[in-house]
XYZ file of C-alpha atoms in Angstrom:
647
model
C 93.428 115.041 19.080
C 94.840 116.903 21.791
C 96.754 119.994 21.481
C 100.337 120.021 22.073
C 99.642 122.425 25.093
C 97.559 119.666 26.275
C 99.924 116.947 26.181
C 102.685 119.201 27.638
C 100.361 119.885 31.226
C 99.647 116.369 31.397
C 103.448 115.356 31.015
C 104.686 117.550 33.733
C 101.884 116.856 36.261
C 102.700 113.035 35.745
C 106.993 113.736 36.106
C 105.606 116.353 39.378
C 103.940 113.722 41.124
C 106.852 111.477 40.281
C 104.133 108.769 40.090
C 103.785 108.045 43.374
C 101.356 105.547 43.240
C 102.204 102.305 41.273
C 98.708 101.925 40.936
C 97.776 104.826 39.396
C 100.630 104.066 36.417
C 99.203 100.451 36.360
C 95.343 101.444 36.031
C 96.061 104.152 33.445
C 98.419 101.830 30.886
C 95.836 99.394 31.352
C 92.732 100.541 31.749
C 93.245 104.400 30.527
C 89.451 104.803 29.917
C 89.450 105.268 33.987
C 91.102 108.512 33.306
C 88.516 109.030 30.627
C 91.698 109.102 27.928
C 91.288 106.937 24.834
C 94.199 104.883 24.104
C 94.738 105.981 20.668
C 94.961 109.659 21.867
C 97.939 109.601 24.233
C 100.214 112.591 23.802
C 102.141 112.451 20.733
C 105.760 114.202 20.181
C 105.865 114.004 23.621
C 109.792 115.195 24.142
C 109.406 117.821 21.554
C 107.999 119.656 23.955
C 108.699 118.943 27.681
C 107.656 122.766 29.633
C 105.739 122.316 32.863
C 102.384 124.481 33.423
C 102.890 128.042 33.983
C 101.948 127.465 37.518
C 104.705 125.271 38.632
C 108.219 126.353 38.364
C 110.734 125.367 36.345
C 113.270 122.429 38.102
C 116.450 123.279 38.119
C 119.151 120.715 36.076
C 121.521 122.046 38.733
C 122.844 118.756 41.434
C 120.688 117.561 43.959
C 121.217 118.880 47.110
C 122.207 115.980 49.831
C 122.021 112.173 48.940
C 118.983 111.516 51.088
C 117.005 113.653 48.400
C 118.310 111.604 45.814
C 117.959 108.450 47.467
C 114.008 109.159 48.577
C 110.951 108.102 46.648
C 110.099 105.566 44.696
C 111.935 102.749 42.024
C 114.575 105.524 40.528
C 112.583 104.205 37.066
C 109.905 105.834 38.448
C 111.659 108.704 40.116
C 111.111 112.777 38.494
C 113.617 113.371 35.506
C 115.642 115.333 37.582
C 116.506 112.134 39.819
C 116.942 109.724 37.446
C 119.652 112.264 35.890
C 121.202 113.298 39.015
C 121.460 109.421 39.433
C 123.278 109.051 36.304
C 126.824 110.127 35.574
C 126.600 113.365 33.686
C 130.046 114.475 33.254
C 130.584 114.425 29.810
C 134.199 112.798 29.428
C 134.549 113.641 25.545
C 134.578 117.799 25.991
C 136.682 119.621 23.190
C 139.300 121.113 23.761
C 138.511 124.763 23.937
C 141.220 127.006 22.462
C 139.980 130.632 22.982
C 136.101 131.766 24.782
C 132.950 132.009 23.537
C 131.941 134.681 20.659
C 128.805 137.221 21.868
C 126.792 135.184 19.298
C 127.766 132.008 21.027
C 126.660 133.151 24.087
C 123.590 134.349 23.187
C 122.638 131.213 21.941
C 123.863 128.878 25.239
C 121.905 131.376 27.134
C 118.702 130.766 25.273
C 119.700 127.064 25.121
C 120.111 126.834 28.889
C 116.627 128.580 29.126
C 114.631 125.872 26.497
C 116.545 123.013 28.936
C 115.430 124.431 32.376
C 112.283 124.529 30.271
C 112.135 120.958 29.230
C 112.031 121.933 25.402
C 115.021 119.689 25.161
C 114.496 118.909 20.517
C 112.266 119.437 18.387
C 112.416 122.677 16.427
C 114.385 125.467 15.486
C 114.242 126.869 19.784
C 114.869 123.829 21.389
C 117.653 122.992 23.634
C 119.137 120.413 21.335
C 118.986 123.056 17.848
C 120.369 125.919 20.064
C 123.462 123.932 21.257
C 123.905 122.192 18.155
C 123.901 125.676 16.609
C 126.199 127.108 18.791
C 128.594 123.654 17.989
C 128.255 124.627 14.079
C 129.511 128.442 15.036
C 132.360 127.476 17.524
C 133.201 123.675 17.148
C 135.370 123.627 20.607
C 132.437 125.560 22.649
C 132.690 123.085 25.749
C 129.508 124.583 27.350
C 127.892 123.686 24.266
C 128.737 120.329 24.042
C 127.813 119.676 27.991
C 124.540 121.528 26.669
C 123.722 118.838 23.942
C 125.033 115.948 26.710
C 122.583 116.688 29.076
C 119.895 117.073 26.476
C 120.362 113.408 25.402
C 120.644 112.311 29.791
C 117.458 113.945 29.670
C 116.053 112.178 26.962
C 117.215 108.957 27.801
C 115.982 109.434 31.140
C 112.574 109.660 29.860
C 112.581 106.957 28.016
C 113.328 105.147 30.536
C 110.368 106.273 32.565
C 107.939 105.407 29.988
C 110.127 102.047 29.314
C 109.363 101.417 32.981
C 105.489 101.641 32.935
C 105.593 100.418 29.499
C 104.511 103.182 27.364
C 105.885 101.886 23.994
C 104.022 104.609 22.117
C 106.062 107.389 23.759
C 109.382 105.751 23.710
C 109.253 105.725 19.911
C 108.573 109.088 19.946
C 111.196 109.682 22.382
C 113.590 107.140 20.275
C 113.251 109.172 17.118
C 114.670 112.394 18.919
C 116.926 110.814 20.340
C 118.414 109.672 17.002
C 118.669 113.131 16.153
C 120.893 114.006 18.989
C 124.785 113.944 18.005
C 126.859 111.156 19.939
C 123.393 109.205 20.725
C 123.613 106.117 18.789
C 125.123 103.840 21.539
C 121.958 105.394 23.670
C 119.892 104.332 21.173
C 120.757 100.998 20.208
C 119.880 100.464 24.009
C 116.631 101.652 24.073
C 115.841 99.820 20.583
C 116.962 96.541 22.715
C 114.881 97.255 25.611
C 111.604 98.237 23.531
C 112.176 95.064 22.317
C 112.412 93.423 25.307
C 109.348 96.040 26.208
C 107.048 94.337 23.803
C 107.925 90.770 25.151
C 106.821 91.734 28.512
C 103.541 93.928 28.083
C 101.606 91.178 27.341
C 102.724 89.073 30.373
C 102.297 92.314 32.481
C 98.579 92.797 31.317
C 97.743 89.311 31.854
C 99.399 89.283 35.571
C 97.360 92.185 36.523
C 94.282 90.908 35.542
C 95.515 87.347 37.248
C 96.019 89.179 40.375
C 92.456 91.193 39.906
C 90.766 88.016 39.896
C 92.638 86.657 43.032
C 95.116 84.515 41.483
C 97.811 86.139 43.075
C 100.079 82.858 43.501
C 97.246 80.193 42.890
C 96.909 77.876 40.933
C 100.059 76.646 39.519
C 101.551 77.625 36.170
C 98.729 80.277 36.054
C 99.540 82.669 38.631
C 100.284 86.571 38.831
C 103.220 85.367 40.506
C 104.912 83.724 37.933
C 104.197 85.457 35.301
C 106.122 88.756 36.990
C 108.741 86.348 37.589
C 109.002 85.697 34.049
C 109.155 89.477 33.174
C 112.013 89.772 35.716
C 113.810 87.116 33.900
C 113.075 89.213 30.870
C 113.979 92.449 32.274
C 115.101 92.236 35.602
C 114.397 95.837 36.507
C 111.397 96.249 35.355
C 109.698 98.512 38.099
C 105.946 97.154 37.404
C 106.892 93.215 37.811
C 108.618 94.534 40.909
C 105.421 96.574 42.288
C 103.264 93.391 41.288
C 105.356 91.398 43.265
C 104.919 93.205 45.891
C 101.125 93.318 45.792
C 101.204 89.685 45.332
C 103.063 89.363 48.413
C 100.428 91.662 50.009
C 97.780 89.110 48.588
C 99.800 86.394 51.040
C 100.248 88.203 54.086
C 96.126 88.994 53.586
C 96.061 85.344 53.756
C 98.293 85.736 57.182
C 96.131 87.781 58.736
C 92.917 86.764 57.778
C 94.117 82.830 59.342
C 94.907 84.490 62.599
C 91.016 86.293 62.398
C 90.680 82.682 62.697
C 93.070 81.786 65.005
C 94.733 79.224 62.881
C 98.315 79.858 62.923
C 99.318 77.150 61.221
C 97.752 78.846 58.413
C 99.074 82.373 59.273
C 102.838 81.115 59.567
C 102.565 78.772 56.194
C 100.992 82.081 54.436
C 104.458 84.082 55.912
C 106.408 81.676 54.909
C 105.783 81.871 51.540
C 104.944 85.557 51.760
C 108.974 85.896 53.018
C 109.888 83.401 49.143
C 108.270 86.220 47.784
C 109.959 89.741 49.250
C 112.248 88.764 52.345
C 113.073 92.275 52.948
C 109.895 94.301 52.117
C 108.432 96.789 54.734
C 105.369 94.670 54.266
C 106.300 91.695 55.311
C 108.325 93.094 58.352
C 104.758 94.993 59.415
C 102.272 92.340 58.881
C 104.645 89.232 60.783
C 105.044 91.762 63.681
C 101.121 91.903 63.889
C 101.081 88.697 63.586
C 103.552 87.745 66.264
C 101.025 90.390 68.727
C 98.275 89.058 68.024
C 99.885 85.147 68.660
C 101.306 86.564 72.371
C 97.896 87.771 72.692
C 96.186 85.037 72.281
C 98.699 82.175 73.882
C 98.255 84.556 76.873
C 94.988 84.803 77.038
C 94.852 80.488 76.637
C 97.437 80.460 79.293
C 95.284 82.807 81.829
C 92.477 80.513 81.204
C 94.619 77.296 81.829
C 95.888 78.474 84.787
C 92.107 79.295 86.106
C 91.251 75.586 85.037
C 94.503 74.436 87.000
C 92.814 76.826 89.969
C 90.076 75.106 90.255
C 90.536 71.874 89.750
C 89.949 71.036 86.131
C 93.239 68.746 84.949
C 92.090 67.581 81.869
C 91.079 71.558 80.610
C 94.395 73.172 82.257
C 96.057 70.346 79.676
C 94.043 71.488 77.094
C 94.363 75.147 76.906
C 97.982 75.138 77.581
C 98.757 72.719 74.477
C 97.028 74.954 72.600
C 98.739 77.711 73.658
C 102.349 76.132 73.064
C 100.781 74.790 69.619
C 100.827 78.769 69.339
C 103.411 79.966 71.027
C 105.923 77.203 71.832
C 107.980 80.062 73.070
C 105.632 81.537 75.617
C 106.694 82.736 78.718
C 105.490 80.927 81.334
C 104.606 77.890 80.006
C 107.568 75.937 81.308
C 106.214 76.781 84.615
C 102.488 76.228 84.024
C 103.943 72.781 82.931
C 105.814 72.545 86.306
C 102.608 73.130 88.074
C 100.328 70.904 85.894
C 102.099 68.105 86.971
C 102.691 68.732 90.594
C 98.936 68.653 89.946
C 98.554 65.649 88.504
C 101.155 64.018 90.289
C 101.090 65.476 93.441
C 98.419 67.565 94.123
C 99.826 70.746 93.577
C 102.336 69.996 96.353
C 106.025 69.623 94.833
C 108.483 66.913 95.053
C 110.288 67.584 99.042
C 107.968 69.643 100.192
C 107.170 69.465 103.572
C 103.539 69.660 104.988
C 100.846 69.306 107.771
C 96.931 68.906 107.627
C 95.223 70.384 110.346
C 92.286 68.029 111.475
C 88.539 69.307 110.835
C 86.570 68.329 113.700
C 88.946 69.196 116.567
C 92.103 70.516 117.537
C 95.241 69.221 116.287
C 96.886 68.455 113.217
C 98.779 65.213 110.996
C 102.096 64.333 111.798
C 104.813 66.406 109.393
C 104.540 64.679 106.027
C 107.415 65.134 103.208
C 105.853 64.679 99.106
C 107.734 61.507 97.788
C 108.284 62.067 93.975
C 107.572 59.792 91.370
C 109.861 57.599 89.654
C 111.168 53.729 89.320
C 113.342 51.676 90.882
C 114.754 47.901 91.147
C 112.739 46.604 94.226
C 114.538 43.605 96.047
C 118.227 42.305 96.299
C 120.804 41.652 93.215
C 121.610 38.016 92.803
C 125.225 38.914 94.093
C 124.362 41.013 97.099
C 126.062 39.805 100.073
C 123.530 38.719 102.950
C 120.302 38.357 100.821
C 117.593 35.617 101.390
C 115.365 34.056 99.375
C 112.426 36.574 100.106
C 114.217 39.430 98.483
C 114.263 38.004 94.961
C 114.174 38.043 91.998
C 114.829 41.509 91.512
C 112.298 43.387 89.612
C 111.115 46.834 88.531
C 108.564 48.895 89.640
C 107.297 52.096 89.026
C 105.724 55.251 91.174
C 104.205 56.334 88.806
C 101.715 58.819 91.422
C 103.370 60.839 93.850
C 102.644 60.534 97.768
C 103.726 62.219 101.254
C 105.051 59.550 103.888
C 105.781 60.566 107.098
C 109.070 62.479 108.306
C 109.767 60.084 111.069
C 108.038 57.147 112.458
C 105.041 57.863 114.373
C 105.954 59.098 118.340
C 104.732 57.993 121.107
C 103.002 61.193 121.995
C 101.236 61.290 118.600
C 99.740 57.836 119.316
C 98.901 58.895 122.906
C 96.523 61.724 121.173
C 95.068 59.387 118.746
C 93.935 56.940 121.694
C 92.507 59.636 123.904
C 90.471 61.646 121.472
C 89.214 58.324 119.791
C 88.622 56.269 122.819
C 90.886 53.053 120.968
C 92.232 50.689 123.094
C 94.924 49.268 121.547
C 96.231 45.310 121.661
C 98.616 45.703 124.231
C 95.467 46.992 126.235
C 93.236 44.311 125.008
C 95.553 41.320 125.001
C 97.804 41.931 127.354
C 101.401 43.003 126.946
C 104.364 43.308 124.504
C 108.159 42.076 123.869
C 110.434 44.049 125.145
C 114.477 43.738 125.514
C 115.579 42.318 128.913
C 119.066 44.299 129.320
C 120.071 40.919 131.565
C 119.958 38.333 129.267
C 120.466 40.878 125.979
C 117.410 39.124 124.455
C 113.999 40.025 123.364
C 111.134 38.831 126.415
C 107.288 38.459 126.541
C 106.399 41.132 129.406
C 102.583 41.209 130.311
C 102.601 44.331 131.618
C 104.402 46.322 128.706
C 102.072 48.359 126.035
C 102.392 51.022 123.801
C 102.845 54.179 126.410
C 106.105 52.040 127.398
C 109.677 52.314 125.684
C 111.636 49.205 124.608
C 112.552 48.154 127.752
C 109.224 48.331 129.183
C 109.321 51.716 131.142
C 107.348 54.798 130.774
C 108.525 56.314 127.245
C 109.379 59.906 126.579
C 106.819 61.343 124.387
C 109.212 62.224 121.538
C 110.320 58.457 121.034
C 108.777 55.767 118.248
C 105.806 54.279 119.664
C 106.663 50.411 119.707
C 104.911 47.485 121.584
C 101.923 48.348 119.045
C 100.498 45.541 116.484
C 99.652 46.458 112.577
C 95.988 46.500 113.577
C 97.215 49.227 115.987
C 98.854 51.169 113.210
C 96.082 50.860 110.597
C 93.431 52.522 113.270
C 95.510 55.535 113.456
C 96.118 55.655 109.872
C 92.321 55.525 109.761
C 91.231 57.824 112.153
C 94.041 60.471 110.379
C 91.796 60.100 107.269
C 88.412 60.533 109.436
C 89.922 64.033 111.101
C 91.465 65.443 107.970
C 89.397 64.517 105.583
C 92.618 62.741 103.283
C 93.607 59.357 102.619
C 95.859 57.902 105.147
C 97.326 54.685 105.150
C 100.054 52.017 105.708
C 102.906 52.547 102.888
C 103.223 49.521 100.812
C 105.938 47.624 100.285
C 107.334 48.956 97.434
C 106.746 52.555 98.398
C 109.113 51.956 101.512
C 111.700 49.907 100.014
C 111.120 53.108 96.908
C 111.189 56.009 99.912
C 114.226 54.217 101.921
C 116.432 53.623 98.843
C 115.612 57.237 98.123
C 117.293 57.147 94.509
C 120.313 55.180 95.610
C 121.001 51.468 94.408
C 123.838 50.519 96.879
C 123.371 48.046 99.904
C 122.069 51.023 102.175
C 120.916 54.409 101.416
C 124.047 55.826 102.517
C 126.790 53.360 101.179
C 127.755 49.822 100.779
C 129.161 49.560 104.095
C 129.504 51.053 107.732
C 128.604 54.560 108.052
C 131.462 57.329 107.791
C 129.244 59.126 109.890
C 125.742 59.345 112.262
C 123.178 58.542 109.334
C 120.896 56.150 111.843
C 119.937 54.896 115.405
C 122.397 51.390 114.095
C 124.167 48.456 116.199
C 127.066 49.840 116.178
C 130.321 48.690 117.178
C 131.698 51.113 119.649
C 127.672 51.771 121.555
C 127.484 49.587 124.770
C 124.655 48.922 127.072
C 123.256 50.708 129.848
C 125.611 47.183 131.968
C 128.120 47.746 128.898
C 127.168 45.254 127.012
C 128.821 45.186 122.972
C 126.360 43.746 120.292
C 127.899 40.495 118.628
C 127.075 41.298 115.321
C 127.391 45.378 114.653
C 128.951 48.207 112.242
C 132.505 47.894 112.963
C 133.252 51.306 114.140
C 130.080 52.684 114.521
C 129.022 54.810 117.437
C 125.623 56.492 117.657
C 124.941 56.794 121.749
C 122.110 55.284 121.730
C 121.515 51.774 122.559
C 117.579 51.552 122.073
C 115.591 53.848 120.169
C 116.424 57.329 119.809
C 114.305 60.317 119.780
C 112.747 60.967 116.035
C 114.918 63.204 113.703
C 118.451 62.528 115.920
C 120.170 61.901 112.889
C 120.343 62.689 109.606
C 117.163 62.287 107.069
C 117.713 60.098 103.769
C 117.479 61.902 100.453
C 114.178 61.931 100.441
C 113.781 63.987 103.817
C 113.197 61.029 105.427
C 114.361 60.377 108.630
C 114.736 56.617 110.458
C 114.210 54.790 107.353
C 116.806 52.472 107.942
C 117.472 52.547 111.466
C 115.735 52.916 114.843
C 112.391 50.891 114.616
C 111.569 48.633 111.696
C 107.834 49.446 110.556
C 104.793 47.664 109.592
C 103.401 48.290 106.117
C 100.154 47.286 103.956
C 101.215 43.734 102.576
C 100.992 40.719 103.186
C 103.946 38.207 103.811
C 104.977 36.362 100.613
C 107.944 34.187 100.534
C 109.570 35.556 96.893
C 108.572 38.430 94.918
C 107.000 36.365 91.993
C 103.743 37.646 90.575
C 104.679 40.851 92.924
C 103.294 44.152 92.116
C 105.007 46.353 89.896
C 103.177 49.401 89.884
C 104.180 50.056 93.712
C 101.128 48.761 95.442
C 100.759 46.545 97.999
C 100.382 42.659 97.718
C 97.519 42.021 99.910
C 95.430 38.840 100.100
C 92.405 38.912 101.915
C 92.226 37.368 105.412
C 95.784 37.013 105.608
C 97.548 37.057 109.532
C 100.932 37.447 108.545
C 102.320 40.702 107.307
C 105.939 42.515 106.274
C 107.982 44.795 108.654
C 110.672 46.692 106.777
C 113.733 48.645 107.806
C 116.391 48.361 110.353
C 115.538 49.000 114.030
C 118.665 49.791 117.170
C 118.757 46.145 117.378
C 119.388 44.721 114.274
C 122.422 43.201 112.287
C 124.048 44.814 109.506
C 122.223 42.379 107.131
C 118.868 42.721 108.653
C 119.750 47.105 108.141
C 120.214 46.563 103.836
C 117.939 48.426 101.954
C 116.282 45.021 100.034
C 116.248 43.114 103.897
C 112.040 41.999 104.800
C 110.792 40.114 107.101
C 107.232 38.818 108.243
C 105.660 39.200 111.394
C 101.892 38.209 112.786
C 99.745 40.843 112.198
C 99.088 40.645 116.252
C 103.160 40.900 117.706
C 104.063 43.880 119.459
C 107.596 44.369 119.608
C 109.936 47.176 121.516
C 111.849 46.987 118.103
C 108.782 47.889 115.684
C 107.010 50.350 115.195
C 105.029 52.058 112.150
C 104.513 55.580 110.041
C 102.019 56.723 107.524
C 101.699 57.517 103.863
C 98.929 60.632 102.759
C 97.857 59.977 98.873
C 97.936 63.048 97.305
C-alpha cells in the first residue's frame, strides 16, 4: 500500500493542476490502470494529511486577489481548494464573544494551528489544524481566532469533498466524511454530504456506462441508449454534477463532428440538422459558437464559388447550367449576396437575351455599313387582347375579349420605319418595291379631303404624293414591301427580324394600360400623338368631321418620327401617325385566336391586319382594341409599317 507520503504528493499535484483536463479525471476514475494505479490502492486517510510536496509552496488561505482570479478556470467543483473556499462564504457568523485576549499558551497554539492549515494538515492527529484549534477552544472557550481556525478547517474539508463528490471518488469522501464528523459544529455539513454520496452512488453507474456509450460512438444514437441521455438523467439526479456536464459537452462535440464532417461533403442539409441539434444540446457553449462560424465560412465559400461558376455559365451561354449552379448555391446560402442579381440577369437571359426590359438598342449590320433602326426590349407579361363587350365604338372583329400571354420578351421598333431607312434598304439591296412594280399608291387629295388612286405616287413620296422628307414614316408601301425589309434586316445583322404580330402590337400599344387608349379614355390633355384633332386645319383650312374635340397637334399629315411623346413602353407613334401592317392574317372575330401572342397566319392568305391610328383617322378607328384588314398589295399615304427583333 502506499505510504502516506505517497498519497499526500499525489493529492496536491492533482488540487495544483486544478484538474484541468476533464479527461484526465474521467480516464483515471474509470480506467485508473492507465495511470498504472490499482483501484483498490487509492490514497487512504486522504484529509488527514493534506501538505503539498516540498517543492511547491504552501497556498495561502488568505482572499483571492481580484474576482477575475476567482472566476477563471474550470467548473468551481473542479476548481483548487483555495477557489472553491474563496467561493464560499467563510465568515463565521457564530464567533464567541471574546471577553479579555489570548493567553501566551493560546497563542502558541493558533500559531502552530495556522501553520498545519497553510499546510493542509487540516485533522487527523494530535498536530493538525483541527486538534490545535480545538485545543486552544478547551484552554480559552471565547478565543474567536480559534473558532474562525476550526471554521475554516471544516470549509476546507467540505470543499474537498466536494471535489472528489464531483469526479465521483466515493472512496475518499468517506474518508473525508469521517473527519468531518469529528469537526465541532459539522453535522449540518455532514448530513449534506451523506445525501449527496447517496445521490453519488445513484449516478456512478450511469456515468460509467455513458462514457463507455460515448467511447463506442453512441453519443446521442440510438434512442433510449445514448450517452446523451443517460447524462441527462444524472443531471436530473444531481444537477451539478461537473462530469454529466463535461460529457455533455463532448457529446455535443460528437454532433458538431457530424457538422463538419457533412460540409467535407458539402451537404448542408446535414451540417445545419447536426447544429441544430448540437445547439438542444449546449446553446451557449464556446463549441458550438466556433464550429457554426466555420461552418457558416465554409457555406459563403462554397455558394461563392457556385455563384462564380454560374455566372461563367450565364457568360457563355449555358442557361440551363447558370440555373443549376445558382439553385444550388441559394439551396446553400439562400442569403447570398448577389444572388438576387444573378437572378435578375438569368432571366433577362432567358427572357430577353441579356438585354433588360426598356432598354434601348441598335445592331450594326455585318456585311456593310450601317446599322438596325433603334429598337426598345418589350417585357414580358399578359394582357386582355380585343375590346370589352361595353366599350363604346367596338365592332365585331374586336371580340370576344380574351387573354394572352408574352410569355418571351422582344425589341420592336422606336418609331415606325422612315422613309430614309427604307430608301437605304432599296439601294443597297437592289428591291424594287410595289409602287415601282405596279404602279402607284393612294394618297390624300387636299381638294376633295378624300383618299385617291395616284399612278405616279410610291414609297420615296409623302401622303400627298410629293417628295417626302427623309425623317417621315415611309407610306405608299404594301406588306410584301415591309416583310423584305424585315428580311433583309435579318440577312445584314445576322438576328431575327420580322413583322410584330397582332397581339404583340395591340400588347406593345396598350403598354400596361387597359383604358380605351394608352393615354386615357378620352381626348388627350396633352400632345401624346400625330391625332385628328379638333382645332388642326388643312394646308386650305379644312376641319376634320369627326376629330378629338380640342385637340391640336400642328400637323395635318404625318409628322416626323418621335414628335411626340413615346407610350410606356418607349414607344413612339403607336397610336397615331401611320397605322402599320403586321404578320396576320385578316380574321373576322378572335375565335380560335392565338393566345400565346403569335400571329394567326393561314397560308396563302391576301388579306392581312393594319393596326393603330394614323393623322387621318377617327377617334374610334385611334382605340387601342380598333383592327382593320387591308390587301396584302394596297399602298396607302396613311400606312405604313415597323419591325420586331426576337431576342
Amino acid at each position: 500500500m502506499p505510504s502516506k507520503e505517497t498519497v499526500r504528493r499525489q493529492r496536491a499535484l492533482g488540487g495544483g493542476l486544478g484538474v484541468v483536463v476533464l479527461g484526465l479525471a474521467l480516464v483515471y476514475h474509470f480506467f485508473p490502470r492507465v495511470f498504472h494505479v490499482e483501484p483498490s490502492l487509492t490514497a487512504a486517510h486522504r484529509a488527514m494529511n493534506l501538505a503539498p510536496t516540498p517543492s511547491v509552496a504552501p497556498t495561502p488561505v488568505a482572499p483571492v486577489q481580484g474576482a477575475g482570479e476567482v472566476d477563471a478556470g474550470p467548473p468551481v467543483t473542479l476548481a483548487p481548494t483555495e477557489v472553491i473556499v474563496a467561493r464560499m462564504s467563510n465568515k463565521n457568523t457564530n464567533l464567541p464573544q471574546q471577553l479579555s485576549a489570548d493567553t501566551p499558551e493560546v497563542e502558541a497554539l493558533l500559531t502552530r494551528a495556522d501553520k498545519a492549515l497553510h499546510a493542509g494538515q487540516l485533522a487527523g492527529d494530535e498536530g493538525s489544524a483541527a486538534a490545535l484549534f480545538e485545543q486552544a477552544l478547551k484552554l480559552k472557550a471565547d478565543s474567536r481566532r480559534a473558532a474562525q481556525g476550526l471554521f475554516e478547517v471544516r470549509a476546507r474539508l467540505v470543499a474537498e469533498i466536494n471535489q472528489d463528490l464531483a469526479v465521483g471518488d466515493a472512496d475518499s469522501v468517506t474518508d473525508l466524511l469521517d473527519t468531518l464528523k469529528k469537526i465541532p459544529d459539522s453535522n449540518d455539513d455532514v448530513s449534506q454530504v451523506q445525501t449527496k454520496l447517496k445521490t453519488l452512488g445513484q449516478v456512478r453507474p450511469l456515468l460509467a456506462k455513458a462514457a463507455t456509450l460515448l467511447q463506442q460512438g453512441h453519443a446521442d444514437q440510438p434512442a433510449g441508449d445514448n450517452a446523451l441521455e443517460l447524462y441527462r438523467q444524472v443531471q436530473q439526479l444531481d444537477p451539478e454534477n461537473a462530469v454529466a456536464a463535461q460529457g455533455i459537452l463532448q457529446v455535443q462535440r460528437a454532433m458538431l463532428d457530424r457538422a463538419l464532417a457533412a460540409v467535407a461533403q458539402n451537404d448542408f442539409k446535414s451540417a445545419d440538422q447536426a447544429l441544430g441539434e448540437a445547439t438542444q444540446v449546449a446553446p451557449d457553449s464556446p463549441a458550438l459558437s466556433d464550429v457554426r462560424t466555420r461552418v457558416d465560412n465554409m457555406r459563403q465559400a462554397r455558394a461563392s464559388g457556385l455563384l462564380g461558376q454560374a455566372r461563367s455559365a450565364l457568360d457563355s451561354g449555358n442557361l440551363a447550367l447558370a440555373q443549376q449552379l445558382a439553385d444550388q448555391a441559394k439551396a446553400i446560402s439562400p442569403d447570398l449576396a448577389g444572388l438576387s442579381e444573378f437572378g435578375d440577369r438569368l432571366t433577362n437571359a432567358r427572357l430577353y437575351a441579356s438585354y433588360k426590359p426598356g432598354q434601348v438598342f441598335t445592331d450594326r449590320f455585318l456585311d456593310i455599313p450601317g446599322q438596325a433602326p433603334s429598337m426598345v426590349v418589350v417585357p414580358t407579361g399578359s394582357f386582355r387582347m380585343g375590346a370589352p363587350d361595353n366599350e363604346e365604338g367596338h365592332q365585331d372583329a374586336e371580340i370576344p375579349q380574351h387573354d394572352v400571354t408574352i410569355a418571351k420578351g422582344f425589341a420592336m421598333a422606336r418609331t415606325a420605319i422612315t422613309v430614309g431607312q427604307f430608301r437605304e434598304f432599296v439601294k443597297a439591296s437592289g428591291y424594287q418595291p410595289d409602287s415601282s412594280k405596279l404602279g402607284g399608291a393612294s394618297v390624300y387629295d387636299e381638294g376633295t379631303g378624300t383618299m385617291r388612286d395616284d399612278p405616279n405616287a410610291g414609297w420615296q413620296d409623302d401622303y400627298v404624293g410629293k417628295s417626302a422628307d427623309g425623317r417621315l414614316p415611309v407610306v405608299n408601301i404594301s406588306w410584301a414591301d415591309a416583310k423584305a425589309y424585315a428580311d433583309w434586316l435579318s440577312q445584314r445583322t445576322g438576328k431575327t427580324y420580322r413583322l410584330p404580330s397582332e397581339a404583340e402590337f395591340e400588347y406593345a400599344l396598350r403598354a400596361g394600360t387597359t383604358t380605351r387608349y394608352w393615354w386615357g379614355d378620352g381626348a388627350p390633355s396633352r400632345k401624346v400623338e400625330n391625332l385628328t384633332g379638333g382645332s388642326d386645319r388643312s394646308p386650305s383650312g379644312r376641319r376634320w368631321s369627326n376629330a378629338f374635340a380640342g385637340y391640336r397637334d400642328g400637323f395635318w399629315g404625318p409628322a416626323p418620327v418621335m414628335s411626340f411623346s413615346p407610350n410606356p413602353f418607349g414607344l413612339y407613334d403607336m397610336g397615331g401617325n401611320v397605322s402599320e401592317w403586321v404578320q396576320d392574317c385578316w380574321h373576322d372575330s378572335y375565335l380560335r385566336a392565338p393566345r400565346d401572342g403569335g400571329a394567326w397566319v393561314n397560308p396563302g392568305c391576301s388579306v392581312r391586319v393594319v393596326r393603330g391610328g394614323s393623322w387621318g383617322s377617327s377617334p374610334d378607328q385611334v382605340r387601342s382594341s380598333y383592327r382593320q384588314g387591308a390587301d396584302a398589295s394596297v399602298r396607302s399615304g396613311r400606312v405604313g409599317f415597323r419591325v420586331l427583333r426576337e431576342l
